[in-house]
Tab-separated table of C-alpha atoms and ligand atoms in Angstrom:
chain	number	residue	atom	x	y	z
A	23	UNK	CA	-9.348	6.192	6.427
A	24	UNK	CA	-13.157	6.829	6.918
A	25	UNK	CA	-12.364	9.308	10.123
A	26	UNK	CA	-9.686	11.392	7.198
A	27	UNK	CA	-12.534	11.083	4.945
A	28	UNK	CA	-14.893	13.016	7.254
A	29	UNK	CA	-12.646	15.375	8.542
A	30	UNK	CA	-10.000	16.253	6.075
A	31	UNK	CA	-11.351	15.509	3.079
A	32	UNK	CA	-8.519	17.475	0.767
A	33	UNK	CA	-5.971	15.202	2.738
A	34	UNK	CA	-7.994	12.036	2.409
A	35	UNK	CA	-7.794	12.610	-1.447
A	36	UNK	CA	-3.900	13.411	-1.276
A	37	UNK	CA	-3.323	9.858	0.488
A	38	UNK	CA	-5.718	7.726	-1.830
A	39	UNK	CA	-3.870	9.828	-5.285
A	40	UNK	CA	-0.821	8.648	-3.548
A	41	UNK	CA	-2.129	5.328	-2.941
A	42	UNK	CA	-3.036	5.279	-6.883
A	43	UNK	CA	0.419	6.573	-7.951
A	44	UNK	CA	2.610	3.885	-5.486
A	45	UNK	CA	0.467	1.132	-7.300
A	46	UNK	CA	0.806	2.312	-11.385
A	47	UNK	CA	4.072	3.841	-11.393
A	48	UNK	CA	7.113	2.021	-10.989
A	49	UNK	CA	9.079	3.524	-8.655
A	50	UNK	CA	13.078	3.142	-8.750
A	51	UNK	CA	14.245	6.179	-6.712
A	52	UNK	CA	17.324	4.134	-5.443
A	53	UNK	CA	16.294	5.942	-1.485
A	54	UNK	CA	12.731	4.794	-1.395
A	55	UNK	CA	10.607	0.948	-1.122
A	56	UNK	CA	7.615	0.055	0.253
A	57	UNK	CA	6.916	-0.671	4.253
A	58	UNK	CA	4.603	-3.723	5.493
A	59	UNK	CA	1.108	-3.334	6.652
A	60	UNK	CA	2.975	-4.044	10.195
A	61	UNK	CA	5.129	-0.898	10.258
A	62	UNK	CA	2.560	1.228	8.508
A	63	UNK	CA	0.694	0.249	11.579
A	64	UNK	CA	3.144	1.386	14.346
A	65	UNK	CA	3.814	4.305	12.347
A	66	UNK	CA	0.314	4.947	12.689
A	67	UNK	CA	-0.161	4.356	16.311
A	68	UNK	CA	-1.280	5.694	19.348
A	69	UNK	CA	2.736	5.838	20.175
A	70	UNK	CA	2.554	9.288	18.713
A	71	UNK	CA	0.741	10.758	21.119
A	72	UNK	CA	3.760	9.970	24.347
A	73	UNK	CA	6.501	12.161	25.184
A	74	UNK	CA	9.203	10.473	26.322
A	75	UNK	CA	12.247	12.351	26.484
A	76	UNK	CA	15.427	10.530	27.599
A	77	UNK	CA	16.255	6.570	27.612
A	78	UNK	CA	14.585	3.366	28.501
A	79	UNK	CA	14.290	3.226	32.288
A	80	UNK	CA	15.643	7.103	32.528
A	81	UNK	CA	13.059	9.651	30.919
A	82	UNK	CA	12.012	12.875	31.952
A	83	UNK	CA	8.115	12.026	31.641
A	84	UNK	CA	5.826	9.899	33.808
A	85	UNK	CA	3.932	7.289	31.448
A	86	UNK	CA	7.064	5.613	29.795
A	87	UNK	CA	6.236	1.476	31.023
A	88	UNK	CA	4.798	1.071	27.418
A	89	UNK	CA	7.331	2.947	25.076
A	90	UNK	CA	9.975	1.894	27.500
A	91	UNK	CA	9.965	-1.565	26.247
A	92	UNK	CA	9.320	-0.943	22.429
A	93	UNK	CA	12.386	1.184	22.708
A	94	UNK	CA	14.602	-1.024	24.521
A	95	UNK	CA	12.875	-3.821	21.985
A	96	UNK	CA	14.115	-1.677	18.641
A	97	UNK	CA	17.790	-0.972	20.648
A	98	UNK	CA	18.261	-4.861	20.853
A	99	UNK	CA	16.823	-6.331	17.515
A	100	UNK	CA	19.405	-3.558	15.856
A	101	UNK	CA	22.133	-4.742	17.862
A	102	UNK	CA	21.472	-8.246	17.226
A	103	UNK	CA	20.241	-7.984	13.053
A	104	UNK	CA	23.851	-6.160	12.735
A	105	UNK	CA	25.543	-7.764	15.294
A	106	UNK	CA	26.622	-4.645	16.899
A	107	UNK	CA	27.971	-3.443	20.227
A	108	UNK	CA	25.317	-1.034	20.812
A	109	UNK	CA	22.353	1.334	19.023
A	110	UNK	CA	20.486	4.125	19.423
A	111	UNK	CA	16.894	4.400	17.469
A	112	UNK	CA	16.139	8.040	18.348
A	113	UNK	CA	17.378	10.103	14.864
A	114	UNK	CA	14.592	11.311	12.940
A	115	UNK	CA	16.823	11.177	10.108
A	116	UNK	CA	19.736	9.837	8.614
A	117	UNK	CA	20.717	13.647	8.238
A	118	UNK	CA	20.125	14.214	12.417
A	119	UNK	CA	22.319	10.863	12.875
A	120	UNK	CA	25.139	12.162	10.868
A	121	UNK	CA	25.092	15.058	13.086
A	122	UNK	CA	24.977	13.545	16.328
A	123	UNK	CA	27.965	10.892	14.695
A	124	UNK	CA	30.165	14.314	13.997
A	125	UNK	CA	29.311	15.507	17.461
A	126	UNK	CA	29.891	12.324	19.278
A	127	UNK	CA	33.655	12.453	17.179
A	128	UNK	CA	34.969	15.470	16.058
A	129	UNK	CA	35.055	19.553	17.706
A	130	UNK	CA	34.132	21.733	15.417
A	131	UNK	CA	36.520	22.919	13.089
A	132	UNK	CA	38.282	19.386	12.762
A	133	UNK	CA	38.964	17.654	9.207
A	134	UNK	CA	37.039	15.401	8.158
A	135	UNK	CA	37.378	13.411	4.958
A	136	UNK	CA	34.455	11.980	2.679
A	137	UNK	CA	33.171	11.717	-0.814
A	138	UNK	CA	32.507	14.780	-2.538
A	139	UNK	CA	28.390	15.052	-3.523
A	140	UNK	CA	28.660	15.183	-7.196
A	141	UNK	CA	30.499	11.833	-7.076
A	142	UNK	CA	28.366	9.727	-4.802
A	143	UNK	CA	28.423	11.379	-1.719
A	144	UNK	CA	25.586	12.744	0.847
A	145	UNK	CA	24.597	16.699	1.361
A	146	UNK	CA	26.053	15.591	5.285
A	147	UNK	CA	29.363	14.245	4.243
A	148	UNK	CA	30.766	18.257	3.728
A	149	UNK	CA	28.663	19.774	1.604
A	150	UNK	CA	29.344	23.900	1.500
A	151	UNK	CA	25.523	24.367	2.024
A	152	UNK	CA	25.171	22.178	4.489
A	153	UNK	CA	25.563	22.333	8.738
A	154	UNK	CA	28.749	19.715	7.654
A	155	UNK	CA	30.357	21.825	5.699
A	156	UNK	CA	30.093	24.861	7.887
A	157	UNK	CA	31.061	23.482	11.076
A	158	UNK	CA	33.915	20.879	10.044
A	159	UNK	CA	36.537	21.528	7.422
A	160	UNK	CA	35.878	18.603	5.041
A	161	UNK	CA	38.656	17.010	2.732
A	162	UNK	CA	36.624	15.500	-0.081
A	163	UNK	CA	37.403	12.198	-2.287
A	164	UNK	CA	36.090	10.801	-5.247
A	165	UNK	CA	36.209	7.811	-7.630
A	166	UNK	CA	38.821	7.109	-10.325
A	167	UNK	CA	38.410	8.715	-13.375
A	168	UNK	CA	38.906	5.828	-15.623
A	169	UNK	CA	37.173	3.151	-13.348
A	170	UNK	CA	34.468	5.204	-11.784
A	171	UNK	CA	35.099	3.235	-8.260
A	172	UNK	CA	36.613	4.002	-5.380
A	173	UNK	CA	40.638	4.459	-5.626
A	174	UNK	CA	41.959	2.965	-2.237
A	175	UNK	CA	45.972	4.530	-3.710
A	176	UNK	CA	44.795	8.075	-4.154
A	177	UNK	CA	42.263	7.888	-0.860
A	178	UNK	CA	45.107	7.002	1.354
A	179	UNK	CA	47.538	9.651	-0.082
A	180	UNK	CA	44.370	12.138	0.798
A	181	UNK	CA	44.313	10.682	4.535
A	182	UNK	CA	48.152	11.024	4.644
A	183	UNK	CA	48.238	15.038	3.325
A	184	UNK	CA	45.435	15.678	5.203
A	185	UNK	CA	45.361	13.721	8.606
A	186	UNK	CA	41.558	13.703	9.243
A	187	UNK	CA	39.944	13.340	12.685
A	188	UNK	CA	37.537	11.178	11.136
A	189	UNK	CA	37.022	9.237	7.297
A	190	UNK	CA	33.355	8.917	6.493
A	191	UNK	CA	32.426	5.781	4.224
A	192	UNK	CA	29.398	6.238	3.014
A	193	UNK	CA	27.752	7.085	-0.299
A	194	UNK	CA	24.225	8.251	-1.882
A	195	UNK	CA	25.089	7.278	-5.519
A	196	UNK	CA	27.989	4.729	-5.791
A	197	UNK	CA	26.581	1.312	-7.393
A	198	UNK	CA	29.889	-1.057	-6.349
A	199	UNK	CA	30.270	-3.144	-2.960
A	200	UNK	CA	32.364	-0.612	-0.450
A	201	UNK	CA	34.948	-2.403	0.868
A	202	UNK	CA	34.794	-1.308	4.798
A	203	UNK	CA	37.951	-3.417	5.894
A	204	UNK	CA	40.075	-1.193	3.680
A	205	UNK	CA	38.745	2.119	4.548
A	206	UNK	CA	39.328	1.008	8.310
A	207	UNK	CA	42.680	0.137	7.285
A	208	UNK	CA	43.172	3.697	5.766
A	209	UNK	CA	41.692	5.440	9.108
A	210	UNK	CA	44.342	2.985	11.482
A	211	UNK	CA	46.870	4.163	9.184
A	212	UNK	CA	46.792	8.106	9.894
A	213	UNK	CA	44.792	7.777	13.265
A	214	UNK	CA	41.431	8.856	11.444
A	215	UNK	CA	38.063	7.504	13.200
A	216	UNK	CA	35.795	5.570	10.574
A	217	UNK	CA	32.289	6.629	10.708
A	218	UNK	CA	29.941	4.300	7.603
A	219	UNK	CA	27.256	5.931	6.328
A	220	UNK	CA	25.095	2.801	5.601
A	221	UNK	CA	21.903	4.644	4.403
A	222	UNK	CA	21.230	3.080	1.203
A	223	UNK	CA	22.944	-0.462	1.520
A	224	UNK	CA	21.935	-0.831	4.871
A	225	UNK	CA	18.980	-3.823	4.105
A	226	UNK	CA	21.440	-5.752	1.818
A	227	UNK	CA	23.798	-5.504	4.946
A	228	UNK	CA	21.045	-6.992	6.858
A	229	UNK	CA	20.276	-9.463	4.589
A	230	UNK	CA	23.548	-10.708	3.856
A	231	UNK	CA	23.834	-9.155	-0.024
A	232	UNK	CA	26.387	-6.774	1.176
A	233	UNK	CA	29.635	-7.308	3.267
A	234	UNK	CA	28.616	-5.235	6.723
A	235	UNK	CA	30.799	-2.124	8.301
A	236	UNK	CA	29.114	-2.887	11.384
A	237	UNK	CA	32.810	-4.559	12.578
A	238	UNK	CA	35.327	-2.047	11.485
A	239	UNK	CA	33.417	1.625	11.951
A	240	UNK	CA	33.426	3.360	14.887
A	241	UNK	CA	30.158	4.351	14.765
A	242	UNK	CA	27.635	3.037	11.602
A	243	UNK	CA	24.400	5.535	10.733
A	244	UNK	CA	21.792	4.649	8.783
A	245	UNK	CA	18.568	5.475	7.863
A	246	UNK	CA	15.758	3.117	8.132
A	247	UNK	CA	13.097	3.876	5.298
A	248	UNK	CA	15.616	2.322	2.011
A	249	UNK	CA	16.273	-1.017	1.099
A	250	UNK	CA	15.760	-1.789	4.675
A	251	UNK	CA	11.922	-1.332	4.430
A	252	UNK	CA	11.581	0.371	7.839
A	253	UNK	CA	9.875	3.515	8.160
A	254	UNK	CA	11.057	7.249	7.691
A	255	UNK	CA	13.989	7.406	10.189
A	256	UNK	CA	17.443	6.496	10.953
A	257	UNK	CA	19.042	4.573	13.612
A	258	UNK	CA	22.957	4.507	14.149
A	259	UNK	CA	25.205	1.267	15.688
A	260	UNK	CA	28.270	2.022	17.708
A	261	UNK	CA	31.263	0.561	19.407
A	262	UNK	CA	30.544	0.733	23.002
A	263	UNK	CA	33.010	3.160	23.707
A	264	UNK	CA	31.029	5.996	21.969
A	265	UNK	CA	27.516	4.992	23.327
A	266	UNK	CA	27.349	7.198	25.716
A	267	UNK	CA	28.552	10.055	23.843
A	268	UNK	CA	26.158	9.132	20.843
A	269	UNK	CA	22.963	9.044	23.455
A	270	UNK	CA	23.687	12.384	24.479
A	271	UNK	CA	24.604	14.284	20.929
A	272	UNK	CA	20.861	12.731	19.769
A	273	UNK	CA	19.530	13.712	23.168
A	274	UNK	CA	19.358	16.598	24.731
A	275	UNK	CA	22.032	18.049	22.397
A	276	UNK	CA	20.159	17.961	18.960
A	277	UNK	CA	16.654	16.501	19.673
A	278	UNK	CA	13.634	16.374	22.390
A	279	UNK	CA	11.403	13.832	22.190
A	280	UNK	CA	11.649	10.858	20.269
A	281	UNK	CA	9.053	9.653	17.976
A	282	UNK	CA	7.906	6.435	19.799
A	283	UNK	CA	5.802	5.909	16.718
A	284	UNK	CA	8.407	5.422	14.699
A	285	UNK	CA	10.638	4.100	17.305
A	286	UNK	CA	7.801	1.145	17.283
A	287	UNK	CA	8.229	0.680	13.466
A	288	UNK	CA	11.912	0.629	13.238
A	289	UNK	CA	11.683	-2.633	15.888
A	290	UNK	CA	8.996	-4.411	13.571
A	291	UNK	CA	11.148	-3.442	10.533
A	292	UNK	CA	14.401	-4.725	12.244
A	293	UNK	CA	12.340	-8.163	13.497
A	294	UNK	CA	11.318	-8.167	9.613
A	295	UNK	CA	14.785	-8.067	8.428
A	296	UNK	CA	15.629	-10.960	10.606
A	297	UNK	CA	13.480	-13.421	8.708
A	298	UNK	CA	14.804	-15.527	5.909
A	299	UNK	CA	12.251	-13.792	3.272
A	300	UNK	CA	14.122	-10.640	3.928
A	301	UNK	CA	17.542	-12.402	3.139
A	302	UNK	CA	16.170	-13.649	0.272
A	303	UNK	CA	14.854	-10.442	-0.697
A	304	UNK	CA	17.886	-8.551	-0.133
A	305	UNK	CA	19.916	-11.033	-2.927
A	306	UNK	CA	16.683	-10.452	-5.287
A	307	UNK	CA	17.564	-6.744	-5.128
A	308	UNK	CA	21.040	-7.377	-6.413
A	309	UNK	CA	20.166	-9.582	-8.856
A	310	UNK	CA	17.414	-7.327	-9.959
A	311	UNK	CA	19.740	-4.483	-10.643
A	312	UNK	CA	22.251	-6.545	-11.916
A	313	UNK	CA	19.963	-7.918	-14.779
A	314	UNK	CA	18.634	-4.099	-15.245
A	315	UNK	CA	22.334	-3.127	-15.717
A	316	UNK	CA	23.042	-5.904	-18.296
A	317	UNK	CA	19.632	-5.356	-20.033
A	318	UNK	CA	20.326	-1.207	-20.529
A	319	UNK	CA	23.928	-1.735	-21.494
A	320	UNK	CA	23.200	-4.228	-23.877
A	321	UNK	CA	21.135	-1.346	-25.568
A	322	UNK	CA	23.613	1.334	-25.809
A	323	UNK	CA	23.609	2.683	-22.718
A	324	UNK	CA	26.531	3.482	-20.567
A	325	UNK	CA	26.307	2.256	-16.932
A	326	UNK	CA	28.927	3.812	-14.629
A	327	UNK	CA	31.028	1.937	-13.076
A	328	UNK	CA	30.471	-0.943	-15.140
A	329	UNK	CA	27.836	-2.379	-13.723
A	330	UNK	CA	26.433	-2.634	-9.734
A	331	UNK	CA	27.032	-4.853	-7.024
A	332	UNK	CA	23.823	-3.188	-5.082
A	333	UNK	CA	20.061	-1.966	-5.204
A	334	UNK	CA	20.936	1.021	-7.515
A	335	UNK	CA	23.070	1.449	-10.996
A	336	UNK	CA	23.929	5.127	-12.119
A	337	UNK	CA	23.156	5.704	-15.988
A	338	UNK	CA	25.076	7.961	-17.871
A	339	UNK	CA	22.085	9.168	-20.481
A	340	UNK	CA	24.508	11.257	-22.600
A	341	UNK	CA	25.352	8.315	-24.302
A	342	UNK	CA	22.060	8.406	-26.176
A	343	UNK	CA	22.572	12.052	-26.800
A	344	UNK	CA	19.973	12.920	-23.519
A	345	UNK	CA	21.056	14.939	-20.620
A	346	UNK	CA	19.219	13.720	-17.183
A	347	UNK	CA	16.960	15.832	-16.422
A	348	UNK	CA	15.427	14.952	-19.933
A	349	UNK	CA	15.216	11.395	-19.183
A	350	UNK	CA	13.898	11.694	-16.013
A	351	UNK	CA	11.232	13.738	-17.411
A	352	UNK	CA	10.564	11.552	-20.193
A	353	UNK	CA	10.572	8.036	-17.752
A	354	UNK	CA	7.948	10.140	-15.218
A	355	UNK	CA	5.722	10.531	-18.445
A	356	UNK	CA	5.386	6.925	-19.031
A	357	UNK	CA	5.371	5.907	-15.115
A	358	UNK	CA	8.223	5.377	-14.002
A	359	UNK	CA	9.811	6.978	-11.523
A	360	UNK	CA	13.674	7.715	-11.146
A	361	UNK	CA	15.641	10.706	-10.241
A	362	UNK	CA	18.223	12.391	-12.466
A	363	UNK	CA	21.853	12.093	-10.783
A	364	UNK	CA	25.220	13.745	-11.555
A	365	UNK	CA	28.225	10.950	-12.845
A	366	UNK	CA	30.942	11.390	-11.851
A	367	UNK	CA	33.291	14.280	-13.693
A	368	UNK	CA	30.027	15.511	-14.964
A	369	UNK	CA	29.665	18.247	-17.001
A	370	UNK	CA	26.348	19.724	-16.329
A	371	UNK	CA	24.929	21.434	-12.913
A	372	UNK	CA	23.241	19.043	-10.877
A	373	UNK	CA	19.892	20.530	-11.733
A	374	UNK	CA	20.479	19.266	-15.535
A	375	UNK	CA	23.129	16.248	-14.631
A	376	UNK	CA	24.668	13.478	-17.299
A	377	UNK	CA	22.752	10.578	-16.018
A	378	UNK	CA	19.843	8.926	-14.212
A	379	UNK	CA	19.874	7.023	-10.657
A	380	UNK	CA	17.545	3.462	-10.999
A	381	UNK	CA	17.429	1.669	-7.816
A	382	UNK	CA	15.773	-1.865	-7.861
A	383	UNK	CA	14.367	-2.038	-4.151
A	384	UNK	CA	11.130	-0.992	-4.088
A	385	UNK	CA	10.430	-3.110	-7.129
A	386	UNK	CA	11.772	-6.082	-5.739
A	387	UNK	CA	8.886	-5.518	-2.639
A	388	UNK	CA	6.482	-6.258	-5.271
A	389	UNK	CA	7.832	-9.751	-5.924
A	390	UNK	CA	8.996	-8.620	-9.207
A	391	UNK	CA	12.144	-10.955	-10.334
A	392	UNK	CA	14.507	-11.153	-13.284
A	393	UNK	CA	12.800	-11.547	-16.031
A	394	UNK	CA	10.217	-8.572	-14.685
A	395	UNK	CA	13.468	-6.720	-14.950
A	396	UNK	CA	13.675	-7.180	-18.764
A	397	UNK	CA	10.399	-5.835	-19.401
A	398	UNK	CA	11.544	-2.862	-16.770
A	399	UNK	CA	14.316	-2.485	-19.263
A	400	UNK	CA	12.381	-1.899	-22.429
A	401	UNK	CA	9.845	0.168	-20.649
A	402	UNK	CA	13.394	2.628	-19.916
A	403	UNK	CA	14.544	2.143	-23.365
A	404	UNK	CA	11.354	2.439	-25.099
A	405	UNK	CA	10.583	5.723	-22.906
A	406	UNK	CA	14.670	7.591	-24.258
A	407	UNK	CA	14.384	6.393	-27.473
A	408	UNK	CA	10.745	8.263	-27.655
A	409	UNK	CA	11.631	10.984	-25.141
A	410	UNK	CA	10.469	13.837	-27.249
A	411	UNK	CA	7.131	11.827	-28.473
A	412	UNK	CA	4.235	11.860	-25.972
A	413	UNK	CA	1.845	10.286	-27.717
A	414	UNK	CA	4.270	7.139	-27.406
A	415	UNK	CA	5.180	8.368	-23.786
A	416	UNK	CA	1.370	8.082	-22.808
A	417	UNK	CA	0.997	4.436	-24.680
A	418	UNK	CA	4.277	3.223	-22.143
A	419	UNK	CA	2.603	4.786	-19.317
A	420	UNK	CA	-1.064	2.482	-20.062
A	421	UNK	CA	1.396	-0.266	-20.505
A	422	UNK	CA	3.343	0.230	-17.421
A	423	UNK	CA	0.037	0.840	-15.454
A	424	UNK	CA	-1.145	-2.866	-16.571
A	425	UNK	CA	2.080	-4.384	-15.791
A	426	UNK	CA	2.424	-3.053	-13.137
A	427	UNK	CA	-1.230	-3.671	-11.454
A	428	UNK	CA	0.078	-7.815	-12.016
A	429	UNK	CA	1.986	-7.192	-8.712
A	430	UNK	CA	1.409	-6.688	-4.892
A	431	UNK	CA	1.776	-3.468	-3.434
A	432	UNK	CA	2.951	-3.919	-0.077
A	433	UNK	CA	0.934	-2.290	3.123
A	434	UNK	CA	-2.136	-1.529	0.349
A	435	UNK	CA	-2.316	-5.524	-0.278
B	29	LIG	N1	17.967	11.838	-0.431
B	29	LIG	C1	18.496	10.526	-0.185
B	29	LIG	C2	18.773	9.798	-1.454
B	29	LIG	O1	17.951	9.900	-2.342
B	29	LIG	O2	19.772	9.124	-1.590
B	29	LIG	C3	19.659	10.575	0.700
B	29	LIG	O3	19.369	11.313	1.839
């Protein structure tokens, strides 16, 4: 950092504030952890600087023996952590994968079936404002009214009505185990291609914590930067059959060159995720959350769903009187960090929303266990009861900054 400090000194300062914020606040934004010192490394490489449009062995740029084989290295340790038929590591984003997924599957125009954003779904899976829902006409689905979870019954009789080219299965805000075999089942049934959307579960796949779609989707996107402690990026898995049409929608259709920085990073992450720490880690998550869950329900407040079976549990705050936008505002003012999140059949726009998203991932990076979890807990309950009291708000924040300096802070430690 002493070459930032000399030349960009306002950016230097931005990075170290950050630096200060990742290690006092506890972050639980259910879509963000923390990456090793190893892929902070590759991210920050010299890999940046090579173009390197195309594929291993067939690019369009002299230069490529290096980036060749930390490509083809990243392509391999994804197809053997998920046991898939084949990858690509080239999406900057989970968004761009999506895209290239629809491309690789579907003509514009075609139906396409997934869950609606304001219960769980992604901007990608049909949103109105989004390329998805402009180019494809989307059939949306949501959870059961009385159980909050996925309705298998009422799914099917959409797929039936509605014959869809292609069922997505994939969520941003659903807290229960997605059972893939049955949504394959569903797409068989009316001739529907299954693509998963794997984004947020997609290190407790790798780590064992979550049953994998990797054997009954078509084609499995995810990005790389969540619970599976890669860096900012996506990568997607796919049945052989659609490899070659999943290349080419990434590249040249939607993208130039790939970032072989990144592309570097994913293949430590994946080599990470192949150790027995990360497996370990991955159950921690669950159990994490799952204690959280317990703790804040056991103090009056309602957890969709019931509880979680992954990294994140949705909140429904309006059942201490507080809408969640309030709460969110009141947990950032005594450090910690969530985002508010609609429930499902929510009443308020999603700028105001019933409820708050916790995810336990990032938290788990810094070694912090079950019983860290019930201190966690009355830090969040402590913070709503006192929501409209700053004075108290500022005495949870000194609290949560000492607690919170007890643990590691991964690729600062
Ligand atoms: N924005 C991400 C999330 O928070 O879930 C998904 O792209």
């Amino acid at each position: 950092m002493t070459h930032l400090l000399k030349s960009d000194s306002e950016i230097h300062l931005v990075i170290e504030n950050e630096k200060k914020r990742q290690r006092e606040q506890l972050v639980m934004i259910a879509s963000e952890n923390y990456t090793s010192s190893a892929v902070l490394e590759a991210t920050g490489s010299i890999l940046t600087n090579k173009y390197s449009e195309g594929y291993p062995g067939k690019r369009y740029y002299a230069g490529c023996e290096n980036v060749d084989i930390s490509e083809s290295l990243a392509i391999e340790r994804a197809k053997s952590l998920f046991n898939a038929e084949s990858a690509n590591v080239q999406a900057h984003s989970g968004s761009q994968a999506n895209m290239a997924a629809f491309f690789s599957m579907c003509q514009t125009g075609d139906t396409i079936m997934g869950m609606s954003l304001d219960h769980g779904g992604h901007l990608t899976h049909g949103s109105k404002v989004n390329f998805s829902g402009k180019l494809y006409k989307f059939v949306p689905f949501g959870v059961n009214r009385e159980t909050e979870a996925l309705d298998f019954n009422n799914l099917y009789e959409i797929a039936e009505k509605n014959k869809p080219k292609l069922i997505i299965a994939g969520f941003t805000a659903y807290p229960l185990k997605v059972d893939f075999e049955k949504f394959k089942h569903i797409a068989d049934s009316v001739g529907a291609l299954l693509l998963a959307d794997m984004a947020h579960i997609s290190g407790l796949v790798a780590g064992g914590a979550h049953p994998s779609p990797v054997a009954h989707a078509d084609i499995v996107t995810s990005t790389t930067h969540k619970t599976l402690r890669g860096p900012r990026g996506a990568l997607a898995l796919m049945k052989k059959n659609f490899e070659k049409k999943f290349n080419s929608a990434v590249f040249p259709n939607m993208q130039g060159g790939p970032m072989q920085h990144s592309i570097a990073a994913k293949a430590v992450a994946f080599k990470e995720a192949m150790s027995e720490d990360f497996k370990n880690y991955s159950f921690q998550i669950v159990k994490n959350s799952k204690i959280l869950a317990k703790s804040l329900s056991e103090n009056g407040l309602r957890i969709v769903a019931g509880g979680t079976d992954t990294h994140m549990l949705l909140v429904d705050t309006k059942a201490i009187g507080l809408n969640g936008s309030d709460a969110e505002s009141a947990l950032l003012s005594s450090g910690i960090v969530v985002n508010k999140n609609s429930i499902p059949f929510d009443d308020e726009p999603p700028m105001i929303t019933s409820g708050i998203r916790i995810g336990t991932a990032a938290l788990t990076s810094r070694n912090m266990l079950e019983k860290d979890m019930e201190i966690v807990s009355e830090f969040i309950l402590e913070s709503l009861r006192n929501h409209d009291n700053s004075k108290i708000l500022s005495s949870i924040k000194e609290k949560v900054a000492s607690f919170s300096a007890k643990f590691i802070v991964p690729g600062l430690d």
